[in-house]
Short mmCIF file of C-alpha atoms in Angstrom, two decimals:
data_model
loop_
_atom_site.label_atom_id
_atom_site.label_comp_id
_atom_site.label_asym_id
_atom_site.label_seq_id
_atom_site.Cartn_x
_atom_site.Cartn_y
_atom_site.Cartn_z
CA UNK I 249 0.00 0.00 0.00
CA UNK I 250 1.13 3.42 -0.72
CA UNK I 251 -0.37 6.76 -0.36
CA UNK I 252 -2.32 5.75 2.78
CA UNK I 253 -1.56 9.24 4.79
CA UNK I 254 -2.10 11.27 1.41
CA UNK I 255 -5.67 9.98 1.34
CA UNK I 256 -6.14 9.67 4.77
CA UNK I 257 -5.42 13.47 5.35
CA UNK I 258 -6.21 14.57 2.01
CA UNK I 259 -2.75 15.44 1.16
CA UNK I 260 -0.95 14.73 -2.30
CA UNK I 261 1.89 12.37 -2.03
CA UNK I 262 5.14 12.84 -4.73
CA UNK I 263 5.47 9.33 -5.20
CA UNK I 264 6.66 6.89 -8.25
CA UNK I 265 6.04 3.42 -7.62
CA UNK I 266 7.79 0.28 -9.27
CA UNK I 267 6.13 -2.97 -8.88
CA UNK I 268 8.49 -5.97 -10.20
CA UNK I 269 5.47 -8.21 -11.07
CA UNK I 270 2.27 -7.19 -13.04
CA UNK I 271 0.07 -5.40 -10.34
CA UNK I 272 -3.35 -3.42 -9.91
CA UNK I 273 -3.84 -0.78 -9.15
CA UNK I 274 -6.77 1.24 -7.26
CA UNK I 275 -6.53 4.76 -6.89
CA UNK I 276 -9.17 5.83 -4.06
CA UNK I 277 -9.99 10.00 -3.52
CA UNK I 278 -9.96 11.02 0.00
CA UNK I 279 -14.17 11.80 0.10
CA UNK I 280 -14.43 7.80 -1.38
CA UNK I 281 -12.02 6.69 1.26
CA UNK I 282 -14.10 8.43 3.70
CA UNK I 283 -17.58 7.38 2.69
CA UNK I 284 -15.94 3.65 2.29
CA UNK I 285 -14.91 3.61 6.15
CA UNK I 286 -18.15 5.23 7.49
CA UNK I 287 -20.00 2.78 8.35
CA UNK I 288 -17.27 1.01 10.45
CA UNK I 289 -16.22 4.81 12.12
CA UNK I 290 -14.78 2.93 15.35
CA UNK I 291 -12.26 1.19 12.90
CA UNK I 292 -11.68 4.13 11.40
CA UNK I 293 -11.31 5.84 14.45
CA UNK I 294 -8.39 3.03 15.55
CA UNK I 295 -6.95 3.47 11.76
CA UNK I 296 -6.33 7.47 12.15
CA UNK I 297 -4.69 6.85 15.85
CA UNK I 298 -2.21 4.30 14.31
CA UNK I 299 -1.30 6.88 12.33
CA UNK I 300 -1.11 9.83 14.27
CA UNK I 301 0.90 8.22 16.70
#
């Protein structure tokens, strides 16, 4: 996973990623991130901590 604090806090992340074997990937917006982890807001609570520690 990259990019999880740039969506997280809505901040753009300079990154380049390399993969070294074919890979997806999902590119999630901060408001879809948000409205995806609504529901379970006590996770999402425990997510944002881990973080901000």
């Amino acid at each position: 996973m990259t990019g999880e604090i740039g969506v997280m806090f809505n901040i753009p992340q300079p990154y380049t990623v390399r993969s070294r074997r074919l890979s997806q990937v999902i590119r999630i917006n901060h408001h879809h991130f948000k409205q995806m982890v609504k529901p379970y807001s006590e996770d999402g609570k425990a997510i944002i901590s881990n973080f901000t520690q």
